[in-house]
Each structure stands twice: as structure tokens, then as C-alpha cells.
PDB file of C-alpha atoms and ligand atoms in Angstrom:
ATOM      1  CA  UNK A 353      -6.676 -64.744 109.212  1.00 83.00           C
ATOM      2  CA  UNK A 354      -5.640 -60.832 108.039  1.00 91.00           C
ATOM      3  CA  UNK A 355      -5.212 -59.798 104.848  1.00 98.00           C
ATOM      4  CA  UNK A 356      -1.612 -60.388 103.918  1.00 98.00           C
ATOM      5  CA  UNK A 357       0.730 -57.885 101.755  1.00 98.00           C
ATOM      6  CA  UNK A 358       3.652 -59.191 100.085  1.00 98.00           C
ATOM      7  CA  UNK A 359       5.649 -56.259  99.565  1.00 98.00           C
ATOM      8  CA  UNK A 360       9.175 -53.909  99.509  1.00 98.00           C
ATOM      9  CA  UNK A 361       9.431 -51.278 101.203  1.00 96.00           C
ATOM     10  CA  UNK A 362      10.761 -49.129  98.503  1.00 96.00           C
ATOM     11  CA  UNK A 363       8.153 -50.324  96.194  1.00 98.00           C
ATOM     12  CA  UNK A 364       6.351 -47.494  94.656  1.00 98.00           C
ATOM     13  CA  UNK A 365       3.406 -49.811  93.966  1.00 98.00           C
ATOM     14  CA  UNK A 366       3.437 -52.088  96.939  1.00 98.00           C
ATOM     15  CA  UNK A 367       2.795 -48.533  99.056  1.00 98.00           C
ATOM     16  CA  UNK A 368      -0.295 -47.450  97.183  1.00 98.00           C
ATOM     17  CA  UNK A 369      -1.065 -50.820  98.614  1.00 98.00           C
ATOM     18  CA  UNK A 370       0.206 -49.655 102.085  1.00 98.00           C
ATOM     19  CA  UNK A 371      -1.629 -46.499 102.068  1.00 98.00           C
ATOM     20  CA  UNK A 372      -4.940 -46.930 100.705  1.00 98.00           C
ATOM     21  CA  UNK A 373      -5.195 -49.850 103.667  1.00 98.00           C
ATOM     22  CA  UNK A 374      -4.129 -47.596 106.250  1.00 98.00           C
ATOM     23  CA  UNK A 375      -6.851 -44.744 104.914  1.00 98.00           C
ATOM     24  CA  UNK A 376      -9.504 -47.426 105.314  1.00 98.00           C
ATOM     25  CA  UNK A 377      -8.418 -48.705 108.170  1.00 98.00           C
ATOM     26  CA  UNK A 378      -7.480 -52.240 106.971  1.00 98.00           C
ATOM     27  CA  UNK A 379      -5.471 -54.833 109.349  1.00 97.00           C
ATOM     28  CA  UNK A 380      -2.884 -56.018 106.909  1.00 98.00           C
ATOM     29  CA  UNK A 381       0.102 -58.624 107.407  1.00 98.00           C
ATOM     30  CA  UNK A 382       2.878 -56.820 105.982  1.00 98.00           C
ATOM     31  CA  UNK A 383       5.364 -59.918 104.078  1.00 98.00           C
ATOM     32  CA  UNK A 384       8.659 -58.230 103.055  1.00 98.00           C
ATOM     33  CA  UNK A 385      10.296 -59.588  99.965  1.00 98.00           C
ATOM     34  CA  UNK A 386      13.802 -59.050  99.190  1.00 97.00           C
ATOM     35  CA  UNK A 387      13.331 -57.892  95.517  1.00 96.00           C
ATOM     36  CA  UNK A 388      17.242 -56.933  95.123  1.00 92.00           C
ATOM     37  CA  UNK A 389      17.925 -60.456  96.849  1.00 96.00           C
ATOM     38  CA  UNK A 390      15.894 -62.440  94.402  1.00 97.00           C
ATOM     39  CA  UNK A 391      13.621 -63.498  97.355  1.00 98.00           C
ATOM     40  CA  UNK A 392      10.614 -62.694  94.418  1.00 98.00           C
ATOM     41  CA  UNK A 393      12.084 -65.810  92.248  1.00 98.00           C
ATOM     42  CA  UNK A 394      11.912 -68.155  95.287  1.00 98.00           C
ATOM     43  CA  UNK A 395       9.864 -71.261  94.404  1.00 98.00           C
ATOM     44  CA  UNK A 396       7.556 -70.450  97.473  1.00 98.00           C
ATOM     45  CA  UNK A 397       6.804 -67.100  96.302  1.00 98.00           C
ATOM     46  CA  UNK A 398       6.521 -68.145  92.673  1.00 98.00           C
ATOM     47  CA  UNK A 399       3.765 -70.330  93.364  1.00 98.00           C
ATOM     48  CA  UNK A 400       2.041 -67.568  95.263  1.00 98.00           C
ATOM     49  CA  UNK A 401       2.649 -65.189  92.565  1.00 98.00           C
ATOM     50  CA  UNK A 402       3.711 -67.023  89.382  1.00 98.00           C
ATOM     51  CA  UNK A 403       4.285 -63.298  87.796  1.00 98.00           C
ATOM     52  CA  UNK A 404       6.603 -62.702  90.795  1.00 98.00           C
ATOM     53  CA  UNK A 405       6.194 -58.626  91.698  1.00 98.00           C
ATOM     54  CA  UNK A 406       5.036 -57.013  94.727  1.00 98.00           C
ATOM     55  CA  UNK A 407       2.617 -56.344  95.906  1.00 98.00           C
ATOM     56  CA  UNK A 408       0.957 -59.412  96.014  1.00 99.00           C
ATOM     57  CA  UNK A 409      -2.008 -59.570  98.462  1.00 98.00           C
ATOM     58  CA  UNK A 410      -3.245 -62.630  99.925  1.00 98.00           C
ATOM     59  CA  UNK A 411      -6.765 -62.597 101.032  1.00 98.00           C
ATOM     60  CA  UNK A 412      -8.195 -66.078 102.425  1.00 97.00           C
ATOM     61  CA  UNK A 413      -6.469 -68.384 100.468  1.00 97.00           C
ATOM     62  CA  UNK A 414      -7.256 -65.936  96.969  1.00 98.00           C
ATOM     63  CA  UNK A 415      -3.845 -64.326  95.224  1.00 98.00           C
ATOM     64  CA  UNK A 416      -3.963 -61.179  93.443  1.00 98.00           C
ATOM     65  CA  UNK A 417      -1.340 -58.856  92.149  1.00 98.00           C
ATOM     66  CA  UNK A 418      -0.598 -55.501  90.190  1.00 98.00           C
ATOM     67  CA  UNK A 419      -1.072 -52.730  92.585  1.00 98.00           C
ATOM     68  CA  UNK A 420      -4.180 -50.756  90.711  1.00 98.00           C
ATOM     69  CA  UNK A 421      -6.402 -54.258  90.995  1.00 98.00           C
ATOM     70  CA  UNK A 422      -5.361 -54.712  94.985  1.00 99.00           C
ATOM     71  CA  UNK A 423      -6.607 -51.259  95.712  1.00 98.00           C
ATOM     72  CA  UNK A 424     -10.541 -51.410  93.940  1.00 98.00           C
ATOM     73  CA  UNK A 425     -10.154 -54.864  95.346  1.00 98.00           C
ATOM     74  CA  UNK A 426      -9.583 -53.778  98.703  1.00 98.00           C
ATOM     75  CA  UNK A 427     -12.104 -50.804  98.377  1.00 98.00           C
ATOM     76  CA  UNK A 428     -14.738 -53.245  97.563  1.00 98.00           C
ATOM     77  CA  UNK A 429     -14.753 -55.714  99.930  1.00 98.00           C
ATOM     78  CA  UNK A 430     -13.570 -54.098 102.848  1.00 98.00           C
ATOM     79  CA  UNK A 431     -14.629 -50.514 102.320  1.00 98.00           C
ATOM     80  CA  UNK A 432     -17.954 -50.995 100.088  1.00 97.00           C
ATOM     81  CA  UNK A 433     -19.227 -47.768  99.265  1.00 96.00           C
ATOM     82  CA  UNK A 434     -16.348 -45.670 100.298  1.00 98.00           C
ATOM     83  CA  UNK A 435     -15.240 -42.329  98.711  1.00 98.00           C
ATOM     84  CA  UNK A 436     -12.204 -43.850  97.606  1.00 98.00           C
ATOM     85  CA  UNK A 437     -13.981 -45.908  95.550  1.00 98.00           C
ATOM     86  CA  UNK A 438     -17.592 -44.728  95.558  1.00 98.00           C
ATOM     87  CA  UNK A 439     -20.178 -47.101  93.554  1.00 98.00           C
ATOM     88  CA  UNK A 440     -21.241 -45.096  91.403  1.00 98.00           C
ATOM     89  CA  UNK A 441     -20.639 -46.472  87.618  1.00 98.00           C
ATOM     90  CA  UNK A 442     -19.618 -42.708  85.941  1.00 98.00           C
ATOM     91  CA  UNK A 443     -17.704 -41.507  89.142  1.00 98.00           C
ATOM     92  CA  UNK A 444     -16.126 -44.912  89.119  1.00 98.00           C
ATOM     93  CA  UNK A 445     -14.914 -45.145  85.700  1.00 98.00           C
ATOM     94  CA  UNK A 446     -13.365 -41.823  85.903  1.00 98.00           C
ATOM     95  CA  UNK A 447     -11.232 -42.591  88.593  1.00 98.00           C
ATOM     96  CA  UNK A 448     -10.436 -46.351  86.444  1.00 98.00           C
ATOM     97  CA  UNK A 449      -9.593 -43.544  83.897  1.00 98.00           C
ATOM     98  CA  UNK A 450      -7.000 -42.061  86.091  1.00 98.00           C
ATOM     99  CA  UNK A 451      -5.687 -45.103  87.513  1.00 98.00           C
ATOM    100  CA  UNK A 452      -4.948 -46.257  83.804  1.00 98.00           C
ATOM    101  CA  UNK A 453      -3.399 -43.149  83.002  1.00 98.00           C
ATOM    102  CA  UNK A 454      -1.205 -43.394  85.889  1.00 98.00           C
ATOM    103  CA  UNK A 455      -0.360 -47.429  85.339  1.00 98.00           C
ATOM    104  CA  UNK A 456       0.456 -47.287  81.190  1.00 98.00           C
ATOM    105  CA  UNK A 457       1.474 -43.433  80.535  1.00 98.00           C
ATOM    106  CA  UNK A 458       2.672 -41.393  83.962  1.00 98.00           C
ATOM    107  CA  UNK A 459       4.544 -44.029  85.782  1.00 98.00           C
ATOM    108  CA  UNK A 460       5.427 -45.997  83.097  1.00 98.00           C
ATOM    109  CA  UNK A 461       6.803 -42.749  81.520  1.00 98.00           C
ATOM    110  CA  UNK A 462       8.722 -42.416  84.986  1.00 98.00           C
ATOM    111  CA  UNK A 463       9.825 -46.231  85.151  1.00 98.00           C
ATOM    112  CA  UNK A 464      11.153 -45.196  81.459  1.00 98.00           C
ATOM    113  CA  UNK A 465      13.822 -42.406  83.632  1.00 98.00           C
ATOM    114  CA  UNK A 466      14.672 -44.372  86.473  1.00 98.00           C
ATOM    115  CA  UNK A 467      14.302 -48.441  85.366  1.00 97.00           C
ATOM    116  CA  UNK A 468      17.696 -48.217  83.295  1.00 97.00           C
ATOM    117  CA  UNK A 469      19.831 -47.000  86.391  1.00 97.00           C
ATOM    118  CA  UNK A 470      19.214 -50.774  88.072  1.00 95.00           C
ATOM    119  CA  UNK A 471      20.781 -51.781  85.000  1.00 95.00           C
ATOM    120  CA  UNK A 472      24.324 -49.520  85.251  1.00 96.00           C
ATOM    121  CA  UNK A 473      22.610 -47.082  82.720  1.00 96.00           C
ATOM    122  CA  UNK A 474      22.295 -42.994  83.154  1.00 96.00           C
ATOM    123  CA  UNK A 475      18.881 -41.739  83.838  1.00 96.00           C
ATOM    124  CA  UNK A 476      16.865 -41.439  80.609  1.00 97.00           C
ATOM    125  CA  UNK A 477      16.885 -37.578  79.961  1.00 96.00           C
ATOM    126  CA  UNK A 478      13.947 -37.720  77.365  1.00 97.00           C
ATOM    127  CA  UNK A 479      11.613 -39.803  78.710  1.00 98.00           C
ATOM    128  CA  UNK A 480      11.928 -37.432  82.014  1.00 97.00           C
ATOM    129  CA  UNK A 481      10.858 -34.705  79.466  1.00 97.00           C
ATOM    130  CA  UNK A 482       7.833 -36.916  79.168  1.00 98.00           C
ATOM    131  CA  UNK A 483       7.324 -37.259  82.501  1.00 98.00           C
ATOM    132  CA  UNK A 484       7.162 -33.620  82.893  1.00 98.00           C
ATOM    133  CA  UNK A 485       4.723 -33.407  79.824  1.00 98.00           C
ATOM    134  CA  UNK A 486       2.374 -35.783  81.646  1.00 98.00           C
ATOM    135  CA  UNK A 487       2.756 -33.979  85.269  1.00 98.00           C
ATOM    136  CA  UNK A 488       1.577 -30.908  83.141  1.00 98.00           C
ATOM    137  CA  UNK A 489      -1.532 -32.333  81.680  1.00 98.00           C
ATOM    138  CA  UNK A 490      -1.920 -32.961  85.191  1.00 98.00           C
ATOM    139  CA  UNK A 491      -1.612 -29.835  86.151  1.00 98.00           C
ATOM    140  CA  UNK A 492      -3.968 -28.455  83.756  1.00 98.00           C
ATOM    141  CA  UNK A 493      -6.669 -31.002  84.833  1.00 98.00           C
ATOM    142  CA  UNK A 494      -5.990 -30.169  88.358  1.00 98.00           C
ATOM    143  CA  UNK A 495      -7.315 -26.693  87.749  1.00 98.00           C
ATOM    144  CA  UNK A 496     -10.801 -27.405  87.583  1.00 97.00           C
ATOM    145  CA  UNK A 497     -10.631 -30.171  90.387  1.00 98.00           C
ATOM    146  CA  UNK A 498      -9.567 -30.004  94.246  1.00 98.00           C
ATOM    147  CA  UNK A 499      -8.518 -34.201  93.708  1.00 98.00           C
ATOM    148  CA  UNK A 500      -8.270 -35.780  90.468  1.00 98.00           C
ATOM    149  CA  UNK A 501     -10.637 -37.525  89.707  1.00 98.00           C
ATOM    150  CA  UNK A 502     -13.858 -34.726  90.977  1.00 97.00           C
ATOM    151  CA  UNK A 503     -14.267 -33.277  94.206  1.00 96.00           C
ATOM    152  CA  UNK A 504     -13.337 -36.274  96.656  1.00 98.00           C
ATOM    153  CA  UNK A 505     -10.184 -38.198  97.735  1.00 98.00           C
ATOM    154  CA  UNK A 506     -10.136 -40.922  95.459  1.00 98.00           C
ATOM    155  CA  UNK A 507      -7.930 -44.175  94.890  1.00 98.00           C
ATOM    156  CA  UNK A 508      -6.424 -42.469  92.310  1.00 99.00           C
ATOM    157  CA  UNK A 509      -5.162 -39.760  94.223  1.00 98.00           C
ATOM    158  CA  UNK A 510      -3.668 -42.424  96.131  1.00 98.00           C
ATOM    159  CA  UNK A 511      -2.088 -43.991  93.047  1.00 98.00           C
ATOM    160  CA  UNK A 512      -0.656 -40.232  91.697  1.00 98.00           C
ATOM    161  CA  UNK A 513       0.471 -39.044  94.300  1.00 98.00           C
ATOM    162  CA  UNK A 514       3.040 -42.073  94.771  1.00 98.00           C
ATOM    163  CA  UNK A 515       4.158 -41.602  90.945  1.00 98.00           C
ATOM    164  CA  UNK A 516       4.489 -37.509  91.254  1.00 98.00           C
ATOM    165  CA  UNK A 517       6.388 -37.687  95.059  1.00 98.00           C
ATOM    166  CA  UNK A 518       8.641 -40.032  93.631  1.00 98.00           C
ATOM    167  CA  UNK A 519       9.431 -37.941  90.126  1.00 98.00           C
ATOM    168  CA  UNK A 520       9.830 -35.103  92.452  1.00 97.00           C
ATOM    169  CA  UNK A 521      11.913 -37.365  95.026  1.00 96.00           C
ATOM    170  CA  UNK A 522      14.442 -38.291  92.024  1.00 95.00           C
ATOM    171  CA  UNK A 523      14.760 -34.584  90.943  1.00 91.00           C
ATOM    172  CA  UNK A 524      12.415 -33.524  88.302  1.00 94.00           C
ATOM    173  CA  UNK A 525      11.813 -30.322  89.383  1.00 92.00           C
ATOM    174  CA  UNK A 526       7.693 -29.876  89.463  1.00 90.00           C
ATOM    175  CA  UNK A 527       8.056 -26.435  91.393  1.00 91.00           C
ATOM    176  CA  UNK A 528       6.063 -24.473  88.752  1.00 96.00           C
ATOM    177  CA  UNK A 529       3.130 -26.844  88.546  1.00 98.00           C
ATOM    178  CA  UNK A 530       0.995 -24.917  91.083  1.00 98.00           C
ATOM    179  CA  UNK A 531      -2.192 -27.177  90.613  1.00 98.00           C
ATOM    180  CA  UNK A 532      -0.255 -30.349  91.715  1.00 98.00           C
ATOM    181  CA  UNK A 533       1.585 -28.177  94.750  1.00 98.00           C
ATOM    182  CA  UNK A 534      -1.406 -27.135  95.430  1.00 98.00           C
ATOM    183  CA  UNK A 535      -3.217 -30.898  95.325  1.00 98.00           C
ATOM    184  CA  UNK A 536      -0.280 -32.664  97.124  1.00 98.00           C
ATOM    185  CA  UNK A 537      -0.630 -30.550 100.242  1.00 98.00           C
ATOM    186  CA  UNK A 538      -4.575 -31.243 100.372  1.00 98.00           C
ATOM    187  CA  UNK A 539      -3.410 -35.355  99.634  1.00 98.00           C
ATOM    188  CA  UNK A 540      -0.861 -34.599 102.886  1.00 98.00           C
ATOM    189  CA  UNK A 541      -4.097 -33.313 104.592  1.00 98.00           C
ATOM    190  CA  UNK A 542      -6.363 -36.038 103.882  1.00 98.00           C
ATOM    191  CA  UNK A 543      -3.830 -38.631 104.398  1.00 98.00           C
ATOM    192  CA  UNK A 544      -4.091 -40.866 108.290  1.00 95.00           C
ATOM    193  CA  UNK A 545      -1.727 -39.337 110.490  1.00 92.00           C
ATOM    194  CA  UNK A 546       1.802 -39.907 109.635  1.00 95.00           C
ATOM    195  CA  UNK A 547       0.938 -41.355 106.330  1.00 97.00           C
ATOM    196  CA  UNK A 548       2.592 -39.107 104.236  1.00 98.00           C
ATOM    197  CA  UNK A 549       6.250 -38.813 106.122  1.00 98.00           C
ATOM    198  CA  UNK A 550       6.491 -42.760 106.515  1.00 98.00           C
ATOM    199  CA  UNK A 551       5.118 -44.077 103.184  1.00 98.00           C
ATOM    200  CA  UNK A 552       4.818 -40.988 100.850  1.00 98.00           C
ATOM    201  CA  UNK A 553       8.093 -39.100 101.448  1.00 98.00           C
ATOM    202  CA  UNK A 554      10.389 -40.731 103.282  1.00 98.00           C
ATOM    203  CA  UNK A 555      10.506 -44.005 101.009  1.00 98.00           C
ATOM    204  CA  UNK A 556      10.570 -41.646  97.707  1.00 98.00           C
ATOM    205  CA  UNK A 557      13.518 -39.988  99.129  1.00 98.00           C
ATOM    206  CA  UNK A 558      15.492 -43.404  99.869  1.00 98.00           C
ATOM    207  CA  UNK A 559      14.752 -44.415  96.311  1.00 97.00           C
ATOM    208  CA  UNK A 560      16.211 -41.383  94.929  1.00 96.00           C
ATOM    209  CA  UNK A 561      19.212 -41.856  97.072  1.00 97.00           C
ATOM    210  CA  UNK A 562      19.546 -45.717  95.980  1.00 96.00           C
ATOM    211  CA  UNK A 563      18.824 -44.205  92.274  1.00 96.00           C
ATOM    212  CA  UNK A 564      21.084 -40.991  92.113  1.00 95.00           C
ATOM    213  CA  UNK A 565      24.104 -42.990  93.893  1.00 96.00           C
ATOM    214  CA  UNK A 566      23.344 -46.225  90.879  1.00 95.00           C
ATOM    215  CA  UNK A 567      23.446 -43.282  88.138  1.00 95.00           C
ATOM    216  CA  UNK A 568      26.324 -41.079  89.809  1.00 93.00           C
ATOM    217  CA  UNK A 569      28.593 -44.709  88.891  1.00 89.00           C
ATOM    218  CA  UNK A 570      27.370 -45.170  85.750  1.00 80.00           C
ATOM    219  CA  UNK A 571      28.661 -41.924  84.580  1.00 62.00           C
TER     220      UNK A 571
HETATM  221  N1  GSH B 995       2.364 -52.947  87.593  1.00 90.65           N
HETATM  222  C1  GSH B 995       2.804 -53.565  88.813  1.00 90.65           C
HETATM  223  C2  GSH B 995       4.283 -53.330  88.993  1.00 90.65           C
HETATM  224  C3  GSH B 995       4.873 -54.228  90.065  1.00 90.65           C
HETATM  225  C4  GSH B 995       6.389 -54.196  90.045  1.00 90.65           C
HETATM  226  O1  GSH B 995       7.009 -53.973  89.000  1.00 90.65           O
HETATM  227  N2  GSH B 995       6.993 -54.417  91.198  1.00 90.65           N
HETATM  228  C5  GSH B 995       8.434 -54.494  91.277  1.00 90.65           C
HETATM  229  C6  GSH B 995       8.919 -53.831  92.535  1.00 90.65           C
HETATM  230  S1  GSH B 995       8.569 -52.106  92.469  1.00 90.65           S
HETATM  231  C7  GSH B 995       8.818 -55.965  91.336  1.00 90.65           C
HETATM  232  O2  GSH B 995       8.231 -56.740  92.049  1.00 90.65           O
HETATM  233  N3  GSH B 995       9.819 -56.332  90.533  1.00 90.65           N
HETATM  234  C8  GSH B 995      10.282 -57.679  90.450  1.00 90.65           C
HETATM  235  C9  GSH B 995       9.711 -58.402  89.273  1.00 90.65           C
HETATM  236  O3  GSH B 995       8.746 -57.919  88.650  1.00 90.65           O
HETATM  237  O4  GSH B 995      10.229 -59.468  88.962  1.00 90.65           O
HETATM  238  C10 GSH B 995       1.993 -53.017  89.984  1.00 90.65           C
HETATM  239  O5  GSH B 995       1.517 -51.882  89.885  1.00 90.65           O
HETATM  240  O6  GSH B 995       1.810 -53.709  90.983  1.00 90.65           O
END
């Protein structure tokens, strides 16, 4: 039986899922789950996932959630030894590094901006301020490295580039950070074909318009 993905297609998570498959050329079962329909409280989805977010994968019978875990996961067992996620314990924990950074301080500095417009609130000016201040120290870092995490496409890119395509997507203007212009294009490169217009930019952009329209009322 394939690998099965619970996901939503808007989900910023649920496509690092989506992409780092595709760049390894997983077979996945794509589930969608009506997040704005409550489909992720149904009992039958509960008991999948009793912490009810996408993605959720489902790989022979095992469960496993939050979209940083999936991707090593996947890496591992269906990819062992790849680039993405090469073996190596210092190379390794550097890119864990990154993917922490981007799960508790760059997109949870984004979800800070955006999260309150679901709830008929105005985008959060200062914690987009933070945003920025993270996308610089990115910038700075991305100086001395073609990818993030050293000199090869990594999971973490992965993982990054989602959160920064989607600040950009939502309109904090990133135009002057030339290291992660500079980095996004080689991620667009690197990418499968098609990759990056069907789950990198596109999706962003129909977030933002879901997100600017919320805000746009709330005002
Ligand atoms: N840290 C999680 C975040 C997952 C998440 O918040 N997913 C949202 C959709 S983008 C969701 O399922 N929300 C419904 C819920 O959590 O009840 C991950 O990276 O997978």
C-alpha cells in the first residue's frame, strides 16, 4: 500500500510534505482534509491523528504528524543516505538546527502575522517586523552558504523556502535581502520540474489572497 498524506492544499506545512516527496521521488496518496470544514475534528480522522493537523502521513499502518518529523522520516526510510538528509551526525544536526529555527522562531514568528486574520483580526504589524528580523539573520547566514544549511540542497531548504515564499506571498516585502533572492532562485533550480509554480508559488499566492481579503474585512 503507498504512503498516504493527509493534507490541505493551502497548508504551508502539509507542502513541505508534498515537495520533499516529489524531490525524492516518493509515490504518495494524497488525502485532502477540509481544515475550514472541520473535516480535521471528524472522529475518523481524530483517531488517525488524535492532535488533528495536517499533514498527517500514514505509512503501513504507523501515524505520524508535524511536518519537520514526516520529512527526516521520509528521508530515512525511503531516501537513506540522500543529500536532503545526508547521514552524517554534524551535517545532520545542522540542518535539525535549521529546521528548529524555522518550526519555533521563523514561521512561528510568521503564524504570529497571519494566524489572527482567521480569527476577524488585522494582520499583526509587529510580529511581521519580526519576521523581517529573522528573514535578515537569514540573509546574513546565506552569505557564506549557496543553501542553508552548507553547500547542498537540504530538507531545510525545503522547509524555508515554504515559510519565506509565503511571507513574501502575504506582502512583506524581502526585495532587499539579496542572499535569500539569490538562494530562492537556486531552490527554483533544484526543485523537480514544476515544483515550484504548483506547490511553492501558486499555493502561497492563494493564501495571501484568502488572508488579505479576511484582513481587508476586519478593518
Ligand atoms: N507544526 C505543525 C503545524 C500543523 C498545522 O498547524 N496545520 C494546520 C493547517 S496549516 C492544521 O491542521 N490546523 C488544524 C488544527 O491544528 O486543528 C506542522 O509543521 O506540521
Amino acid at each position: 500500500m503507498p504512503v498516504q498524506l493527509y493534507h490541505a492544499s493551502l497548508s504551508p506545512p502539509a507542502r513541505v510534505v508534498r515537495i520533499l516527496a516529489k524531490q525524492i521521488g516518493l509515490n504518495v496518496e494524497e488525502k485532502e482534509v477540509n481544515v475550514m470544514a472541520g473535516e480535521h475534528m471528524k472522529p475518523e480522522f481524530l483517531a488517525i491523528n488524535p492532535f488533528h493537523c495536517v499533514p498527517t502521513l500514514v505509512d503501513d499502518g504507523y501515524a505520524l504528524w508535524e511536518s519537520r518529523s514526516i520529512i527526516t522520516y521520509l528521508v530515512d526510510k525511503y531516501a537513506h543516505g540522500h543529500s536532503l538528509y545526508p547521514t552524517d551526525l554534524q551535517k545532520r544536526a545542522t540542518i535539525n538546527r535549521w529546521l528548529h529555527w524555522d518550526s519555533g522562531t521563523f514561521y512561528a514568528s510568521l503564524i504570529s502575522y497571519f494566524g489572527p486574520v482567521f480569527a476577524g483580526k488585522p494582520f499583526q504589524t509587529e510580529a511581521g517586523e519580526l519576521f523581517k528580523k529573522n528573514a535578515s539573520a537569514l540573509d546574513e547566514s546565506l552569505k557564506s552558504t549557496k543553501y542553508v544549511a552548507g553547500d547542498e540542497l537540504s530538507v531545510a531548504d525545503v522547509s524555508i523556502t515554504v515559510t519565506m515564499t509565503l511571507g513574501k506571498a502575504i506582502g512583506i516585502d524581502a526585495s532587499e535581502l539579496k542572499n535569500v533572492e539569490r538562494w530562492l532562485k537556486q531552490v527554483e533550480t533544484d526543485l523537480k520540474p514544476s515544483t515550484w509554480q504548483t506547490l511553492v508559488i501558486d499555493p502561497a499566492n492563494a493564501l495571501g489572497d484568502v488572508l488579505k481579503s479576511m484582513a481587508s474585512k476586519s478593518s
